[in-house]
Amino acid sequence: MAVDMQELVEDSVLLQCRVNETPCEEFIHPTTSLLDFLRENLLLTGTHMGCMTGHCGACTVMVDGSIVKSCITLAASVQRKKISTIEGLGEKESLHPVQAAFCEESGFQCAYCAPGMLLSTVELLNETPDPSDAEIRSALSGNLCRCTGYQSIVRAVRTAAKLYTADKETQE
Amino acid sequence: MNLRMQYARPRKLDQATELLDALGTGAMVIAGGQELMPYLNYGRISPSIFMDISGLAELEGIEETAQGISIGALTVHRQIQINPVINSALPLLSFAAAQIGGGRQVHNRGTIGGNIVAMHALYDIAPALIALRAQIEVAGNQGLRTVPLTELLVETDHDLGTKTLLTRIVIPAMDPASGWAYEKLKITEGSYGSANAAAIVLRKPDGDLQVDLVVGAVAEQPVDLTGPLSERLRDNPDTDLDEQIDAVCQAVITDPISDQRGHAEYRKAMACVVAKRAVAAAIKKIKTS
Amino acid sequence: MTKQYVGNSTSTLDHAAFVSGRSTYTADHIFPNQLHAHFVRSTHAAAKIKRVDLSGAERVSGVVLAMDGMQAAEHLDPIPHFVDPIVFGGKTTNLRCLALGQVSYFGEPVAVVVAKDKKTALYAASRVNVEYEPTQAVLDASDAIDSNAPRVVPEWADNMLMQVPFGGGDCAAAFEAADHIVKTKLKVHRQSVQPIETRSYNAVWDHRESAITLYATAQNPHPLRYVLTNALRMPENKMRIVTSASGGAFGLKMHGHPEEALICLLAKLTKQAVKWIENREECLLTGGREQEHEVDFAINADGRILGIRDHFLANVGAPGGTPGWGMAFLTGLSMPGPYDVADLDVLANIVVTNKAPWSSCRGYGKEVTALALELGIDKAARELNMDPVQLRYKNFIKSDAFPKKSATGLIYDSGDYQGVMEKTLQLIDYDGFRDQQDALREEGTYAGIGVAYELTPEGGALPGTLVAGYDTSTVKVDPSGFVTVLTGVTDPGGGNRTGIGQIVADELGVEFEKIRVVQGDTQSCPYGFGNYSGRSTIVGGGSAALAAQDIKLKIITLAAVMMEVPEETIEIAGGIISTSADAGSQMSFVEVCYAAYTRNYDIAACIEPPLESTRTFKPGLISHTPDEEGKINPYPSYSNAAYAVVCEVDIETGKVSLKKFAVVHDCGKTINPILVEGQACGAVAFGIGGMLGEEILVDESGRQLTTDLVDYTMPRAADVPPIALGHHDTPNPITFMGLKGAGEAGVGGSAAAVVNAVNDALKCLNVEVLELPVSAPIVWKAIQAASLGSTETES
């Protein structure tokens, strides 16, 4: 056989990646989802489990700056990539403008969907700084919320767009 | 199911195909994971080895070739939506990729290869690809071969993703004079389509219309109405186009699906509706220069 | 007293934690050597269990324990019902955590495996071999009441869980006398609340104390503790239940689910922490709302409704421990809603079948009352060629008629139903739409407008059960002036924690930021009944206000001594104590608090430390003493709202698009407008989702077909139109500050408005959809049937 099976095939995988700027290195089961890796190996429980089928969006995280659903992302496949979770977005004393906007507009109730909603908003505003309501509603189509009826979330995204633009201008 | 599962991440295509060949049954190929992970999470699949092909450079990139646009199987839906080459040469494909459900997260992660290999009756890409006359490039232990996508779809138990690998999709550029449309009917934002249709319409020099029309989500596989429709158009040149599409749908869709998206009778009727709407919208888009 | 916080849209308490992933939900508790449980569930809707072979699972490395129903029954007594139907004259049954001898619904837990990790437990569960002998399943309520139907509970004489009449007056005479009789046959489909956070239980066994701490997604921690310690045969004070932040509940997390006691037992047997997180497929087994109504109106020529008759069937699934079945009872009790109809004949036929047991759903049966009444009224308006709004105005209870005793014995506190409806119509521009409707039709747009009203009794109390009308809070002020509020009520995510915090901040005159509200921990919180029936702000806020007032009195007494001024001159606001006796003199709240604890042998001798008080708020109007007709009033508060929606129907596909939505809500006094509006919009999305996309389907053998969230399509952002909101508050005279409760109203009213709008849009085609949902395939079929019908008539 031309292929060295031993070399290619592993029972467990050594995953090396950066999570919220911190390097990490862990042996994981080959089928572990990125969600379980974050929650159970790294105890980053801000990323939530809602369905494990990729429909609810509560588990949304960013991989190399793009949002993905961590429940249907194989942890082993984010080798050497940069992962950002809600914990990395901002803390109480230094809220990200998107977080501040969701607080101001009560863009959540139980907040179980909030990590996903926030990260989806960050990606939307990175690409579309001044989205229309239709663009906002479409950008959130991968995220379910059962509490708000989305009205306060759409309002929060609109406010976030204003704060985000202002924030960027200050930085420049 | 199996608890002891192994993992392989080959770095070269030939390594990957040789490994698949050596492993025999029980191997499963994973790329973006959007199709397989739900099954894995619920314990419904249990390959003995998971082969992660996300490191294969040969399966990446979008290139213009003599045969058409060659799209690597690992290309994600989002790239297909925004890539300038695809936008200009294959606007129908860009549009259809944007209609895929699951939100931006899935668009960022799901690959065109995975979408095709899944052969899911309700997915969006296949009807567009068939209308575009896409060819697929398959790597196995016998080397590379190129086959029309439709050929794959007639094989009910293809070995893509278990014994062979889908490497690239090659699609002839669309005629800039053609009009195109993709119509998808969804009950709500979060549901699969109850019916979808891809249409490409070209006005031939003699003034007649050449219509490529494929409907999806109504049968186990996308239904290519192009041949039957062109026959009807040839045989009954004076009949209303909508009536012809209706008649072709009625004749060709013999085994509609029945599921939570609607019962069989509804699905067949909706196939007619989206087919007519797609053709009408495509005709409107024909460039008259 | 100046209100600094109440009435304002104060931000949610701890909002920064919620948006930065730092709040703790139940599944976020992860303990050392954490074990995981996985259930083996029935693959049949009805079957005898011949044999359960656990050996395959037990052989898997990493498995700690595997158990079937026989073994579970040795350790666990039947689970007490949340509300036993027998209390209301129905039938009872022993509820087991794992099936014993037979299964009566698809997905019923049959065995459980505990292992060192989730994957091992999942794998090992697939190695459990269960041998079934399938029997005939009965799935429809109308089939189940047939005398030859198979029995869901073999020991019962029939499948009728309970048959209960509601009403009063002389309905037969009303129907005799009426000019018109309008009959409406209505079918409501099975739906499910599906919070994004599924249920989760994590039990930790303390071997030294022989005690259990259970981290649970539970709306009612104290009553749950009663249930679990009874089933586990252990002293009630040996269990602590902790409910963390809740990822939505909507009734699902009221107890009686079989997994609760079982996870505790597994922790006890393994002497370790055992965790179970419900997966979405399991969560989708829960459901409710499935009812069939035949509602008849007796109406006079002038539009006055003389009598209403509604004999209905509720398919509550197999018997279960949660209070799910009680929703059907409430559907009957809540008739005739906001209408002044004394002659009422309602018969609730509550039927068991081989579907999964009902669990509580937001609306708690009152949403089906609204659907039956509001769809019926619109049908009457269509048949009698009357305006549906005018027909409602003719029959609403007038605003000067309160308190008003309903035909079923409820005593409505207050309301101005016509006023609420009028405001709603202004918000949606009802007349403007009517002016355009015909023109739109000529352009080929089938647009319709629908209105509906919903009255939701809230804050319910049931005699002889742990469903109480009162609740208790403790307020503690530290020497440093920080405030802790401990409540017996819990917050499922709607924001009552924040509302209660606002109330206490205002009562004490301190900054909102100094308040911490602790809920859901049976070890630290006073005994309370948790969250249900829109009660938490009414009784949690009311009791916390009483406790805060006690403390404020002590602080005033002490401050007066310290400042050497009369007590009545003291004012406290924003953490500053001032006196009208001396404009320049003031003290900080903190100084006085510190003195209260440290100067008790000199200047603070005038008060009794500590600065703590526990008080109970017990709303009036609830009466458990039957009146002369044997009726009781279990509710103190009747919030209500009107809904209006404009829709367009694509008649080629049946697809309904909602264009405009308006709601006006009467929830008494509003503590926090932004949170109350959030509740109202959330309820509207429930109503919309239930009518347009959400439906739980089973196949003919009873196997569930709806298994994920792409089958069960809850509304996404693009499905919900912008919602215009208005308030029209009539304070409840008997609750604290006039609160009525917010949250439960909206599901039925918005659902009914959507259906009425669809039927309004399709009226010109003679199409009427009363079998729900009004999803595209169903609407399309109705349009087809009507057009075929009209073709036949023509030919």
Short mmCIF file of N, CA and C in Angstrom, two decimals, chain B residues 8 113 154 163 214 237 280:
data_model
loop_
_atom_site.label_atom_id
_atom_site.label_comp_id
_atom_site.label_asym_id
_atom_site.label_seq_id
_atom_site.Cartn_x
_atom_site.Cartn_y
_atom_site.Cartn_z
N ALA B 8 -8.87 10.84 9.62
CA ALA B 8 -7.73 11.02 8.73
C ALA B 8 -7.87 12.36 8.02
N GLY B 113 -19.52 20.92 -3.11
CA GLY B 113 -19.34 19.48 -3.26
C GLY B 113 -20.23 18.70 -2.31
N VAL B 154 -28.70 9.68 -11.63
CA VAL B 154 -29.48 8.47 -11.91
C VAL B 154 -28.96 7.27 -11.12
N LYS B 163 -16.18 5.92 -1.63
CA LYS B 163 -15.09 5.28 -2.36
C LYS B 163 -14.37 6.27 -3.30
N VAL B 214 -35.47 23.15 -15.00
CA VAL B 214 -35.32 22.02 -14.06
C VAL B 214 -36.09 22.36 -12.79
N PRO B 237 -46.50 24.63 -31.64
CA PRO B 237 -45.91 25.97 -31.59
C PRO B 237 -46.92 27.07 -31.24
N ALA B 280 -41.18 32.71 -16.93
CA ALA B 280 -41.65 34.08 -17.21
C ALA B 280 -40.61 35.11 -16.76
#
